[in-house]
Coordinates of C-alpha atoms in Angstrom, one line a residue:
X115 CA -53.7 25.9 -41.2
X116 CA -52.3 26.1 -37.7
X117 CA -55.5 24.9 -36.1
X118 CA -55.8 22.0 -38.4
X119 CA -52.2 21.0 -37.8
X120 CA -52.7 21.1 -34.0
X121 CA -55.9 19.1 -34.3
X122 CA -54.2 16.3 -36.3
X123 CA -51.4 16.0 -33.7
X124 CA -53.7 16.0 -30.7
X125 CA -54.8 12.3 -30.9
X126 CA -51.2 11.2 -31.2
X127 CA -50.2 13.3 -28.2
X128 CA -53.1 12.0 -26.2
X129 CA -52.3 8.4 -27.1
X130 CA -48.7 8.9 -26.1
X131 CA -49.8 10.5 -22.8
X132 CA -52.1 7.6 -22.0
X133 CA -49.4 5.1 -22.7
X134 CA -47.1 6.9 -20.3
X135 CA -50.0 7.2 -17.8
X136 CA -50.8 3.4 -17.8
X137 CA -47.1 2.6 -17.8
X138 CA -46.4 4.7 -14.8
X139 CA -49.2 3.0 -12.9
X140 CA -47.5 -0.4 -13.5
X141 CA -43.9 0.6 -12.9
X142 CA -43.9 3.6 -10.6
X143 CA -46.8 2.5 -8.3
X144 CA -46.3 -1.2 -8.4
X145 CA -44.6 -1.2 -5.0
X146 CA -46.8 1.1 -3.1
X147 CA -49.8 -0.6 -4.6
X148 CA -49.0 -3.9 -2.7
X149 CA -48.8 -2.2 0.7
X150 CA -52.5 -2.8 1.6
X151 CA -51.7 -6.6 1.6
X152 CA -49.8 -6.2 4.9
X153 CA -49.6 -2.7 6.3
X154 CA -52.9 -2.5 8.2
X155 CA -52.6 -6.1 9.4
X156 CA -49.2 -5.4 10.9
X157 CA -50.3 -2.1 12.4
X158 CA -53.2 -3.9 14.2
X159 CA -50.9 -6.6 15.7
X160 CA -49.9 -4.8 18.9
X161 CA -53.6 -4.3 19.8
X162 CA -54.9 -7.7 18.8
X163 CA -54.4 -9.5 22.1
X164 CA -56.8 -7.3 24.2
X165 CA -59.2 -6.4 21.3
X166 CA -59.1 -3.4 19.1
X167 CA -61.2 -0.4 20.1
X168 CA -63.2 1.7 17.7
X169 CA -61.2 4.9 18.2
X170 CA -58.0 3.0 17.8
X171 CA -59.0 1.7 14.3
X172 CA -60.3 5.1 13.2
X173 CA -57.1 6.8 14.5
X174 CA -55.0 4.2 12.8
X175 CA -56.7 4.4 9.4
X176 CA -56.6 8.2 9.7
X177 CA -52.9 8.1 10.3
X178 CA -52.3 5.8 7.3
X179 CA -54.4 8.0 5.0
X180 CA -52.8 11.2 6.1
X181 CA -49.3 9.7 5.9
X182 CA -50.0 9.0 2.3
X183 CA -51.3 12.5 1.8
X184 CA -48.4 14.3 3.5
X185 CA -45.4 12.2 2.4
X186 CA -46.5 10.9 -1.0
X187 CA -48.8 13.7 -2.2
X188 CA -47.0 16.8 -0.8
X189 CA -43.4 15.7 -0.7
X190 CA -43.0 13.5 -3.7
X191 CA -45.8 14.3 -6.2
X192 CA -46.1 18.1 -5.6
X193 CA -42.4 18.9 -4.7
X194 CA -39.7 16.3 -5.5
X195 CA -41.0 15.6 -9.0
X196 CA -40.1 19.2 -9.8
X197 CA -36.5 18.7 -8.3
X198 CA -35.2 17.0 -11.4
X199 CA -31.7 16.8 -13.0
X200 CA -32.6 17.5 -16.6
X201 CA -35.6 15.3 -16.3
X202 CA -34.0 12.5 -14.3
X203 CA -34.8 11.8 -10.6
X204 CA -33.6 9.6 -7.8
X205 CA -31.0 10.0 -5.0
X206 CA -27.9 9.8 -7.1
X207 CA -29.4 12.1 -9.8
X208 CA -30.1 14.7 -7.0
X209 CA -26.6 14.1 -5.6
X210 CA -25.1 14.8 -9.1
X211 CA -27.0 18.0 -9.4
X212 CA -26.0 19.2 -5.9
X213 CA -22.4 18.3 -6.5
X214 CA -22.5 20.6 -9.5
X215 CA -24.1 23.4 -7.6
X216 CA -22.4 23.1 -4.2
X217 CA -18.9 22.9 -2.9
X218 CA -18.9 23.6 0.8
X219 CA -21.0 20.6 1.8
X220 CA -19.5 18.0 -0.5
X221 CA -18.5 15.4 2.2
X222 CA -22.0 15.6 3.8
X223 CA -23.7 15.4 0.4
X224 CA -21.5 12.5 -0.7
X225 CA -22.2 10.4 2.3
X226 CA -25.9 11.2 2.2
X227 CA -25.9 10.0 -1.4
X228 CA -24.1 6.8 -0.4
X229 CA -26.5 6.1 2.5
X230 CA -29.6 6.7 0.3
X231 CA -28.3 4.5 -2.4
X232 CA -27.4 1.7 0.0
X233 CA -30.8 1.8 1.7
X234 CA -32.5 1.6 -1.7
X235 CA -30.6 -1.6 -2.6
X236 CA -31.6 -3.0 0.8
X237 CA -35.2 -2.1 0.0
X238 CA -34.8 -3.8 -3.4
X239 CA -34.0 -7.1 -1.6
X240 CA -36.8 -6.9 1.0
X241 CA -39.6 -5.8 -1.3
X242 CA -39.8 -8.9 -3.5
X243 CA -39.5 -11.3 -0.6
X244 CA -42.2 -9.5 1.5
X245 CA -44.6 -8.7 -1.3
X246 CA -44.6 -12.2 -2.9
X247 CA -44.9 -14.0 0.4
X248 CA -47.8 -11.7 1.5
X249 CA -49.6 -12.5 -1.7
X250 CA -49.1 -16.2 -1.7
X251 CA -50.1 -16.5 2.0
X252 CA -53.6 -15.7 0.8
X253 CA -53.6 -19.3 -0.6
X254 CA -54.0 -20.4 3.0
X255 CA -57.4 -18.8 3.1
X256 CA -58.4 -20.7 0.0
X257 CA -57.4 -24.0 1.6
X258 CA -55.1 -24.7 4.6
X259 CA -53.4 -27.4 2.4
X260 CA -51.3 -24.6 0.8
X261 CA -49.7 -23.6 4.1
X262 CA -46.5 -25.7 3.6
X263 CA -46.1 -24.6 0.0
X264 CA -45.9 -20.8 0.5
X265 CA -42.1 -20.8 1.0
X266 CA -41.2 -23.1 -2.0
X267 CA -43.7 -21.3 -4.2
X268 CA -42.2 -17.9 -3.2
X269 CA -38.7 -19.1 -4.0
X270 CA -39.9 -20.5 -7.3
X271 CA -41.4 -17.2 -8.3
X272 CA -38.2 -15.4 -7.4
X273 CA -36.1 -17.9 -9.4
X274 CA -38.3 -17.3 -12.5
X275 CA -38.3 -13.5 -11.9
X276 CA -34.6 -13.1 -11.7
X277 CA -33.9 -15.6 -14.5
X278 CA -35.9 -13.6 -17.0
X279 CA -34.0 -10.4 -16.3
X280 CA -31.2 -11.2 -18.8
X281 CA -33.8 -11.4 -21.6
X282 CA -35.2 -8.0 -20.8
X283 CA -38.6 -6.9 -19.6
X284 CA -39.7 -5.1 -22.8
X285 CA -42.1 -7.9 -23.9
X286 CA -43.6 -8.2 -20.4
X287 CA -43.6 -4.5 -19.4
X288 CA -46.5 -3.6 -21.7
X289 CA -48.7 -5.9 -19.6
X290 CA -47.6 -4.4 -16.3
X291 CA -49.7 -1.2 -16.6
X292 CA -53.0 -2.8 -17.4
X293 CA -52.6 -5.5 -14.8
X294 CA -51.8 -2.9 -12.1
X295 CA -54.8 -0.8 -13.2
X296 CA -57.0 -3.8 -12.7
X297 CA -55.3 -4.4 -9.3
X298 CA -56.0 -0.8 -8.1
X299 CA -59.6 -1.0 -9.3
X300 CA -60.1 -4.3 -7.5
X301 CA -58.6 -2.8 -4.3
X302 CA -61.0 0.2 -4.6
X303 CA -64.0 -2.2 -5.1
X304 CA -63.0 -4.3 -2.1
X305 CA -62.9 -1.2 0.1
X306 CA -66.1 0.3 -1.3
X307 CA -68.3 -2.8 -0.6
X308 CA -67.2 -2.8 3.1
X309 CA -67.2 0.9 4.1
X310 CA -70.9 0.4 4.9
X311 CA -70.0 -2.2 7.5
X312 CA -69.3 0.7 9.9
X313 CA -69.8 4.3 8.5
X314 CA -67.9 5.7 11.5
X315 CA -64.7 4.8 9.6
X316 CA -65.2 8.0 7.5
X317 CA -64.1 9.9 10.6
X318 CA -60.6 8.8 9.6
X319 CA -60.6 11.5 7.0
X320 CA -60.4 14.0 9.8
X321 CA -56.6 14.5 10.6
X322 CA -57.5 15.2 14.3
X323 CA -58.1 11.5 14.7
X324 CA -54.6 10.8 13.5
X325 CA -53.2 13.2 16.0
X326 CA -55.4 11.6 18.7
X327 CA -53.9 8.2 17.9
X328 CA -50.3 9.5 18.1
X329 CA -50.9 11.2 21.5
X330 CA -53.1 8.5 23.2
X331 CA -51.8 5.2 21.9
X332 CA -48.8 5.2 24.2
X333 CA -45.8 2.8 23.9
X334 CA -47.8 0.5 21.6
X335 CA -48.5 3.5 19.3
X336 CA -44.8 4.1 18.8
X337 CA -44.4 0.5 17.7
X338 CA -47.4 0.8 15.4
X339 CA -45.8 3.8 13.7
X340 CA -43.3 1.5 12.1
X341 CA -46.0 -0.5 10.5
X342 CA -48.0 2.6 9.5
X343 CA -45.0 3.6 7.4
X344 CA -45.4 0.5 5.3
X345 CA -48.2 2.4 3.6
X346 CA -45.7 4.5 1.7
X347 CA -43.2 1.9 0.8
X348 CA -42.3 2.4 -2.9
X349 CA -42.7 6.2 -2.7
X350 CA -39.1 6.6 -3.7
X351 CA -40.0 5.0 -7.1
X352 CA -42.0 8.2 -7.8
X353 CA -38.8 10.1 -7.9
X354 CA -36.4 7.5 -9.2
X355 CA -38.6 6.8 -12.3
X356 CA -39.2 10.4 -13.1
X357 CA -37.0 10.2 -16.2
X358 CA -38.9 7.2 -17.6
X359 CA -42.4 8.7 -17.6
X360 CA -42.2 12.4 -16.8
X361 CA -43.9 14.5 -14.1
X362 CA -47.4 14.8 -15.6
X363 CA -48.2 11.1 -16.2
X364 CA -46.9 10.2 -12.7
X365 CA -48.9 13.0 -11.0
X366 CA -52.1 12.4 -12.9
X367 CA -51.9 8.6 -12.2
X368 CA -51.6 9.3 -8.5
X369 CA -54.6 11.7 -8.2
X370 CA -56.8 9.9 -10.7
X371 CA -56.4 6.3 -9.6
X372 CA -53.7 5.3 -7.2
X373 CA -54.4 7.6 -4.2
X374 CA -58.3 7.1 -4.3
X375 CA -57.9 3.3 -4.6
X376 CA -55.4 3.1 -1.7
X377 CA -57.6 5.4 0.5
X378 CA -60.8 3.4 -0.3
X379 CA -59.1 0.1 0.5
X380 CA -57.7 1.2 3.8
X381 CA -61.1 2.7 4.8
X382 CA -62.7 -0.6 3.8
X383 CA -60.3 -2.7 5.8
X384 CA -60.9 -0.4 8.8
X385 CA -64.7 -0.7 8.5
X386 CA -64.5 -4.5 8.1
X387 CA -62.5 -4.8 11.3
X388 CA -64.9 -2.5 13.2
X389 CA -67.9 -4.5 11.9
X390 CA -66.3 -8.0 12.1
X391 CA -63.4 -8.0 14.7
X392 CA -62.7 -11.7 13.8
X393 CA -61.2 -10.6 10.5
X394 CA -58.3 -8.9 12.2
X395 CA -55.8 -11.6 11.2
X396 CA -56.3 -11.0 7.4
X397 CA -58.3 -7.8 6.7
X398 CA -57.2 -7.5 3.1
X399 CA -58.3 -10.8 1.7
X400 CA -61.4 -11.0 3.8
X401 CA -62.7 -7.9 2.0
X402 CA -63.7 -10.1 -0.9
X403 CA -66.4 -12.7 -1.2
X404 CA -65.4 -16.4 -1.3
X405 CA -65.8 -16.6 -5.1
X406 CA -63.3 -13.8 -5.6
X407 CA -60.7 -15.0 -3.1
X408 CA -58.7 -17.2 -5.5
X409 CA -58.7 -14.6 -8.4
X410 CA -57.6 -12.0 -5.9
X411 CA -54.7 -14.2 -4.7
X412 CA -53.6 -14.7 -8.3
X413 CA -54.0 -11.0 -9.1
X414 CA -52.1 -10.1 -5.9
X415 CA -49.3 -12.4 -6.9
X416 CA -49.1 -10.8 -10.3
X417 CA -49.1 -7.4 -8.7
X418 CA -46.3 -8.3 -6.3
X419 CA -44.2 -9.7 -9.2
X420 CA -44.7 -6.4 -11.0
X421 CA -43.7 -4.5 -7.8
X422 CA -40.6 -6.7 -7.5
X423 CA -39.7 -6.0 -11.1
X424 CA -40.0 -2.3 -10.5
X425 CA -37.5 -2.2 -7.6
X426 CA -35.1 -4.6 -9.5
X427 CA -35.2 -2.3 -12.5
X428 CA -34.6 0.6 -10.1
X429 CA -31.6 -1.1 -8.6
X430 CA -30.2 -1.7 -12.1
X431 CA -30.6 2.0 -12.9
X432 CA -29.1 3.1 -9.6
X433 CA -26.1 0.8 -10.2
X434 CA -25.5 2.3 -13.6
X435 CA -25.6 5.8 -12.2
X436 CA -23.2 4.7 -9.4
X437 CA -20.7 3.4 -12.0
X438 CA -20.8 6.6 -14.0
X439 CA -20.4 8.7 -10.9
X440 CA -17.4 6.6 -9.7
X441 CA -19.1 5.0 -6.7
X442 CA -18.7 1.4 -8.1
X443 CA -16.3 -0.3 -10.5
X444 CA -17.2 -0.6 -14.2
X445 CA -19.8 -3.4 -13.9
X446 CA -21.0 -5.2 -17.0
X447 CA -24.2 -3.5 -18.2
X448 CA -26.1 -4.9 -21.1
X449 CA -29.1 -3.3 -22.9
X450 CA -32.2 -5.4 -23.4
X451 CA -34.0 -3.1 -25.7
X452 CA -32.9 -1.5 -29.0
X453 CA -35.3 1.5 -28.5
X454 CA -35.5 2.0 -24.7
X455 CA -32.1 2.8 -23.1
X456 CA -33.7 2.5 -19.7
X457 CA -34.1 -1.2 -20.0
X458 CA -30.8 -2.6 -18.9
X459 CA -29.5 -5.7 -17.2
X460 CA -26.6 -5.7 -14.6
X461 CA -25.6 -9.4 -13.9
X462 CA -23.6 -8.6 -10.7
X463 CA -26.6 -6.7 -9.2
X464 CA -29.0 -9.3 -10.4
X465 CA -27.1 -12.1 -8.6
X466 CA -26.7 -10.0 -5.4
X467 CA -30.4 -9.3 -5.3
X468 CA -31.4 -12.9 -6.0
X469 CA -29.2 -14.3 -3.3
X470 CA -30.4 -11.7 -0.8
X471 CA -34.1 -12.3 -1.6
X472 CA -33.8 -16.1 -1.2
X473 CA -31.9 -15.8 2.1
X474 CA -34.6 -13.4 3.4
X475 CA -37.4 -15.7 2.4
X476 CA -36.1 -18.8 4.1
X477 CA -34.6 -16.9 7.1
X478 CA -37.8 -15.1 8.1
X479 CA -40.2 -17.8 6.9
X480 CA -43.3 -15.6 6.6
X481 CA -44.3 -12.0 5.7
X482 CA -45.2 -11.1 9.3
X483 CA -41.6 -11.6 10.5
X484 CA -40.2 -9.9 7.4
X485 CA -42.5 -6.9 7.7
X486 CA -40.7 -5.9 11.0
X487 CA -37.5 -5.6 9.1
X488 CA -38.9 -3.5 6.3
X489 CA -39.5 0.0 7.5
X490 CA -36.0 1.0 8.4
X491 CA -34.6 1.0 4.9
X492 CA -37.6 2.9 3.6
X493 CA -37.7 5.6 6.3
X494 CA -33.9 6.0 6.2
X495 CA -34.0 6.6 2.4
X496 CA -36.8 9.2 2.8
X497 CA -35.0 11.1 5.6
X498 CA -31.8 11.2 3.4
X499 CA -33.9 12.6 0.4
X500 CA -35.5 15.2 2.7
X501 CA -32.1 16.4 3.9
X502 CA -30.7 16.6 0.4
X503 CA -33.9 18.5 -0.7
X504 CA -33.0 21.2 1.9
X505 CA -29.8 21.9 0.1
X506 CA -31.6 21.7 -3.2
X507 CA -34.0 24.5 -2.2
X508 CA -31.1 26.6 -1.1
X509 CA -28.6 26.1 -3.9
X510 CA -30.9 25.5 -7.0
X511 CA -34.1 27.3 -6.2
X512 CA -32.3 30.1 -4.3
X513 CA -34.4 29.9 -1.1
X514 CA -32.9 31.3 2.1
X515 CA -32.2 28.9 4.9
X516 CA -35.1 30.0 7.0
X517 CA -37.7 29.5 4.2
X518 CA -36.2 26.1 3.3
X519 CA -36.3 25.0 6.9
X520 CA -39.9 26.2 7.4
X521 CA -41.0 24.0 4.5
X522 CA -39.0 20.9 5.2
X523 CA -38.5 20.8 8.9
X524 CA -42.1 19.6 9.7
X525 CA -41.7 16.8 7.1
X526 CA -38.2 15.9 8.5
X527 CA -39.6 15.7 12.0
X528 CA -42.5 13.4 10.9
X529 CA -40.1 11.1 9.0
X530 CA -37.6 11.1 11.9
X531 CA -40.4 10.0 14.2
X532 CA -41.3 7.2 11.8
X533 CA -37.6 6.2 11.6
X534 CA -37.2 6.2 15.4
X535 CA -40.3 4.0 15.6
X536 CA -38.8 1.5 13.1
X537 CA -35.5 1.5 15.0
X538 CA -37.3 -0.2 17.9
X539 CA -37.6 -3.2 15.5
X540 CA -33.8 -3.7 15.3
X541 CA -33.8 -6.8 17.5
X542 CA -36.8 -8.3 15.6
X543 CA -35.1 -8.3 12.3
X544 CA -34.6 -4.6 11.7
X545 CA -30.8 -5.2 11.8
X546 CA -31.1 -6.9 8.3
X547 CA -31.6 -3.8 6.2
X548 CA -29.2 -1.9 8.4
X549 CA -26.5 -4.5 7.8
X550 CA -27.3 -4.6 4.1
X551 CA -27.0 -0.8 3.8
X552 CA -23.8 -0.7 5.8
X553 CA -22.2 -3.4 3.6
X554 CA -23.2 -1.6 0.4
X555 CA -22.1 1.8 1.8
X556 CA -18.7 0.4 2.8
X557 CA -18.3 -1.0 -0.7
X558 CA -19.1 2.3 -2.4
X559 CA -17.0 4.3 0.1
X560 CA -14.0 1.9 -0.4
X561 CA -14.2 2.1 -4.2
X562 CA -14.4 5.9 -4.1
X563 CA -11.6 6.3 -1.6
X564 CA -9.3 3.7 -3.2
X565 CA -9.8 5.2 -6.7
X566 CA -8.8 8.6 -5.4
X567 CA -5.7 7.3 -3.7
X568 CA -4.8 5.4 -6.9
X569 CA -5.2 8.5 -9.0
X570 CA -3.0 10.5 -6.6
X571 CA -0.3 7.8 -6.6
X572 CA -0.2 7.4 -10.4
X573 CA -0.2 11.2 -10.8
X574 CA 3.2 11.5 -9.1
X575 CA 4.8 9.6 -11.9
X576 CA 3.0 11.3 -14.8
X577 CA 4.7 13.5 -17.3
X578 CA 2.9 16.6 -18.7
X579 CA 1.8 15.9 -22.2
X580 CA 3.1 19.0 -23.8
X581 CA 6.5 18.5 -22.2
X582 CA 6.6 15.0 -23.6
X583 CA 5.7 16.2 -27.1
X584 CA 8.4 18.9 -27.0
X585 CA 11.1 16.4 -25.9
X586 CA 9.9 14.0 -28.6
X587 CA 10.2 16.6 -31.3
X588 CA 13.7 17.6 -30.2
X589 CA 14.9 14.0 -29.8
X590 CA 17.9 13.1 -32.0
X591 CA 16.7 9.5 -32.2
X592 CA 12.9 9.5 -32.4
X593 CA 11.0 6.2 -32.5
X594 CA 10.1 4.8 -35.9
X595 CA 6.9 6.1 -37.5
X596 CA 4.2 3.7 -38.6
X597 CA 1.2 4.6 -40.7
X598 CA -2.3 4.9 -39.3
X599 CA -3.8 6.5 -36.2
X600 CA -3.3 5.5 -32.6
X601 CA -5.9 6.4 -29.9
X602 CA -4.5 6.3 -26.3
X603 CA -7.2 6.2 -23.6
X604 CA -6.4 8.0 -20.3
X605 CA -8.3 9.5 -17.4
X606 CA -6.2 12.8 -17.5
X607 CA -5.9 14.5 -20.9
X608 CA -3.1 16.9 -19.7
X609 CA -0.6 14.1 -18.8
X610 CA 1.1 11.6 -21.0
X611 CA -0.7 8.2 -20.9
X612 CA 1.4 5.5 -19.3
X613 CA 0.3 3.2 -22.2
X614 CA 1.9 5.6 -24.7
X615 CA 5.2 5.6 -22.8
X616 CA 5.2 1.8 -22.5
X617 CA 4.5 1.5 -26.2
X618 CA 7.5 3.6 -27.1
X619 CA 9.7 1.9 -24.5
X620 CA 8.9 -1.6 -25.6
X621 CA 7.9 -1.3 -29.3
X622 CA 10.0 1.7 -30.3
X623 CA 7.3 3.0 -32.7
X624 CA 4.9 5.9 -32.9
X625 CA 1.9 6.3 -35.2
X626 CA 1.6 8.9 -37.9
X627 CA -1.4 10.4 -36.0
X628 CA -1.9 10.1 -32.3
X629 CA -5.0 11.0 -30.3
X630 CA -5.1 11.3 -26.5
X631 CA -8.6 10.3 -25.6
X632 CA -10.4 11.2 -22.3
X633 CA -13.9 10.0 -21.6
X634 CA -15.8 12.1 -19.1
X635 CA -19.1 11.6 -17.3
X636 CA -21.3 14.7 -17.1
X637 CA -23.4 15.5 -14.1
X638 CA -26.3 15.7 -16.6
X639 CA -28.3 12.5 -17.5
X640 CA -27.8 12.9 -21.2
X641 CA -25.5 14.8 -23.5
X642 CA -26.5 15.8 -27.0
X643 CA -24.3 14.9 -30.0
X644 CA -23.5 18.5 -30.5
X645 CA -21.7 18.6 -27.2
X646 CA -20.3 15.0 -27.3
X647 CA -16.7 15.7 -28.5
X648 CA -14.1 18.4 -27.9
X649 CA -11.0 18.2 -30.1
X650 CA -7.8 20.2 -29.3
X651 CA -4.9 20.0 -31.7
X652 CA -1.5 20.0 -30.0
X653 CA 0.9 19.4 -32.9
X654 CA 1.0 18.0 -36.4
X655 CA 1.0 14.4 -34.9
X656 CA -0.9 14.9 -31.6
X657 CA -4.4 15.9 -30.7
X658 CA -6.5 15.8 -27.6
X659 CA -10.0 14.4 -27.7
X660 CA -12.5 14.6 -24.9
X661 CA -15.8 12.6 -25.2
X662 CA -18.6 13.5 -22.8
X663 CA -21.5 11.1 -21.9
X664 CA -24.3 11.7 -19.5
X665 CA -24.5 9.6 -16.3
X666 CA -27.5 7.8 -17.6
X667 CA -25.8 6.9 -20.9
X668 CA -23.6 3.9 -21.8
X669 CA -20.3 5.3 -23.2
X670 CA -20.0 4.2 -26.8
X671 CA -16.6 5.5 -28.1
X672 CA -17.0 3.9 -31.6
X673 CA -20.3 5.7 -32.2
X674 CA -18.9 9.0 -30.8
X675 CA -15.9 8.7 -33.2
X676 CA -18.2 8.2 -36.1
X677 CA -19.9 11.5 -35.2
X678 CA -16.4 13.2 -35.0
X679 CA -15.6 11.9 -38.4
X680 CA -18.7 13.7 -39.8
X681 CA -18.3 17.0 -38.0
X682 CA -14.5 17.6 -37.6
X683 CA -11.4 17.6 -39.6
X684 CA -10.0 14.6 -37.5
X685 CA -10.9 11.6 -39.6
X686 CA -11.2 8.3 -37.9
X687 CA -10.9 5.2 -40.1
X688 CA -11.6 2.4 -37.8
X689 CA -9.7 -0.2 -39.8
X690 CA -6.6 2.0 -39.7
X691 CA -6.9 3.0 -36.1
X692 CA -5.4 1.2 -33.1
X693 CA -6.8 1.7 -29.6
X694 CA -4.3 1.4 -26.8
X695 CA -5.5 0.8 -23.3
X696 CA -3.6 0.1 -20.1
X697 CA -4.5 -2.8 -17.9
X698 CA -3.5 -2.4 -14.3
X699 CA -2.9 -5.3 -11.9
X700 CA -3.3 -4.0 -8.4
X701 CA -1.2 -5.4 -5.6
X702 CA -1.4 -4.7 -1.9
X703 CA 1.0 -2.0 -0.6
X704 CA 2.0 -2.4 3.1
X705 CA 2.3 1.4 3.3
X706 CA -1.1 2.1 1.8
X707 CA -3.2 5.0 3.1
X708 CA -6.0 2.5 3.2
X709 CA -6.4 0.1 6.2
X710 CA -5.4 -3.4 5.3
X711 CA -8.9 -4.8 5.1
X712 CA -10.1 -1.9 2.9
X713 CA -7.0 -2.2 0.7
X714 CA -7.8 -5.9 0.0
X715 CA -11.5 -5.1 -0.5
X716 CA -10.6 -2.4 -3.1
X717 CA -8.3 -4.9 -5.0
X718 CA -11.1 -7.5 -4.9
X719 CA -13.7 -4.9 -6.2
X720 CA -11.3 -4.0 -9.0
X721 CA -11.6 -7.6 -10.2
X722 CA -15.3 -7.1 -10.8
X723 CA -14.8 -4.4 -13.3
X724 CA -15.3 -5.3 -17.0
X725 CA -12.8 -4.9 -19.7
X726 CA -12.4 -1.2 -20.6
X727 CA -12.8 -2.1 -24.3
X728 CA -16.3 -3.6 -23.5
X729 CA -17.3 -0.7 -21.3
X730 CA -16.4 1.9 -23.9
X731 CA -17.7 -0.2 -26.8
X732 CA -14.3 -0.3 -28.7
X733 CA -13.9 -2.5 -31.8
X734 CA -12.5 -5.7 -30.4
X735 CA -10.1 -6.4 -33.3
X736 CA -8.5 -2.9 -33.0
X737 CA -7.6 -2.9 -29.3
X738 CA -4.0 -3.3 -28.0
X739 CA -3.6 -3.8 -24.2
X740 CA -0.4 -3.1 -22.3
X741 CA -0.3 -4.2 -18.7
X742 CA 1.4 -2.9 -15.6
X743 CA 1.5 -3.7 -11.9
X744 CA 0.5 -0.9 -9.4
X745 CA 0.8 -1.1 -5.6
X746 CA -2.1 0.5 -3.9

C-alpha cells in the first residue's frame, strides 16, 4: 500500500518541482541572464583602440567564466542557499537571523545590513535602465534609423513596466519562466555556432589563463575587472528569492541550464572576436545570423523586462522586511495575489524606482555610459554579504574564527579586488550608485535612530500597567463602565497605553472588558497560528494580548483575533469591540538628540507611514483615534 501511495504522489511532486524550476529560471536568473548583452563588450573597451590580442581575449573569457564559477556557484549556490532564516534568504533576512544569535557585534551587523539593503535598492534602479537600453540598442544593427528612438522606447517600456505593478504580476509571471528558458537556449545556441571560429577559445576553461590576465594586463586590466564583474550581476537574487522557490529548484536550474548557457555564450563571443576582430563593438548580437537578429532583439527586450521585474519585486520584498524590522516607516503595502503572499506592491518604492530609472536613462543616454556606474552597487552588496556570512559561520554553524576565515577570506579578497576596480569608475558615473546607497542608508539610519529616541522619550512619562490597574481598583470615583470590549494598541505591553489614559481623562468611561494589545515582529519569516497569540489575564477587566507576526507577513489583527476567539476563553465579538489607537503628531524639538536636519527628516518620514488601522488590518468602522503632539 505504501508503494502505491508513493507512486501516485510522485507525478504531482515532479510537476510541482518542474513549476518551481521553470519559475526560478525566470525570476531568479532573469538579471544575471542579461549580462552577456553588455559584459564582454564593456570588458573589451579598454583594449579596442590598439587591437585585442589572442591571449587577452582568452584570459578575459577565462576570468569571466571562473568569476561565475567561484562567486555564483561556490558562494551562492553551494553555500549561501544553505544559510537561510527558516527558508528565507536575502541581506535583511540574514541580518534578522544574526541579530537573534549575536549581541556583541550588533552595531556592525546593523550597519552592514543597512549598507547591503541600500546597495540593493541602487541596483534595482540601475538594472532596468541598463538592461532595457542594452537590448533596444540592438535595433541599431537592424537599421540605423532606430538610433534616435532607443531612449524614448526605453522610457516607454519603463512607463509600462512600472504602471502594471499595481495590478500585480501573477498573470504575467507564469510566462516569465518559459520565455527566459528560451532566452538561455538561444544564448547557448549563439555561442555554440561560433566556438568553431577559433577553437583556441577553449583554453579559457583553464583558470591559469584567468590568473595570467590579472597579472599581465597592467593598469588596463584593473579597469577591466570592473566590467568583468558585470557577469555576476543579479547573483544576489539567488539568495533573496530563496523563500519563493527553495534551494533545490534554484540549484538545479543553475547547473542544468543557466551556467552552461552563460559559459557557452561567453566562449562563443570570445571565439567570434578572435575570428572576426571587427565584431568587437557588438559581439553579442553579431553571434546571430541576419535573419535571427530582429527576433533576438525582441527576445532580449522581453528578457530584460523580466530581469527588471525581478529586481523590482525584490525591492518590494526588501522594503516589507525593512518595515517589519523597524528600518522604515509603515509604508503602504498591498497584496496583488490571493494565494501568493510574495506578490506585493509598495507604491512609495515603485515611485522611487520609476523616477530613478527615468533619470538614469536620460542622464546617461546609452548603456555604455551607464555600465560604468553599475558594478559598484553589485560588488558592494556582495562584500557585505560575505562579511555577514563570516559571522553566520561562527554564530549559527558553530565554526571557529580560523576555519571561517580560511573559507571566506579568499572570496572576500577576490570581491574586494573587484570592488576596488569598480571604485576607479567613480568619476565616470560610479558616484551614482554610491550617492543612491548613501541616501537610502541615511533614511533607514534616521528612521531607526529617531524611533529609538522617540521610544525613550515617551517611556519617561509612561505608567506601569499593573500600578494603573491597582490605583483604578482602589479609586473612590472610578470612571463610568460601558458595555463591550475595548482593545488598546501599544508598543509596550507592560506600560499603560497613552490612548487609554486620554480616553479616561477626556471621556470619563472604561469598557467592561479591556485588552492591552501589543503587535510584535518575529525574527522568523513566518509564525504559525499556534504561536500567533499570547494572552495574559491581569484582572477581571484587564488582559494583555501579544500577537506575533513573521517579518515576511503582513500583520492582520482582525484575522488573528478570530483565531483567538476559537482557541481561548477571551471572546472577541468585532461588532462589540472598539479599537483605540493613538495618533502622534511630531513637532521639532530644539533640544533634540538628533541634529536639526535629521530631526526634520525623521518628522518628514513619519508622514509617509500609513494609518495604523490599515497597517494592522483593523475593521474601519470600529476604530477610535485619539491624537497627541510629541516633540522629538
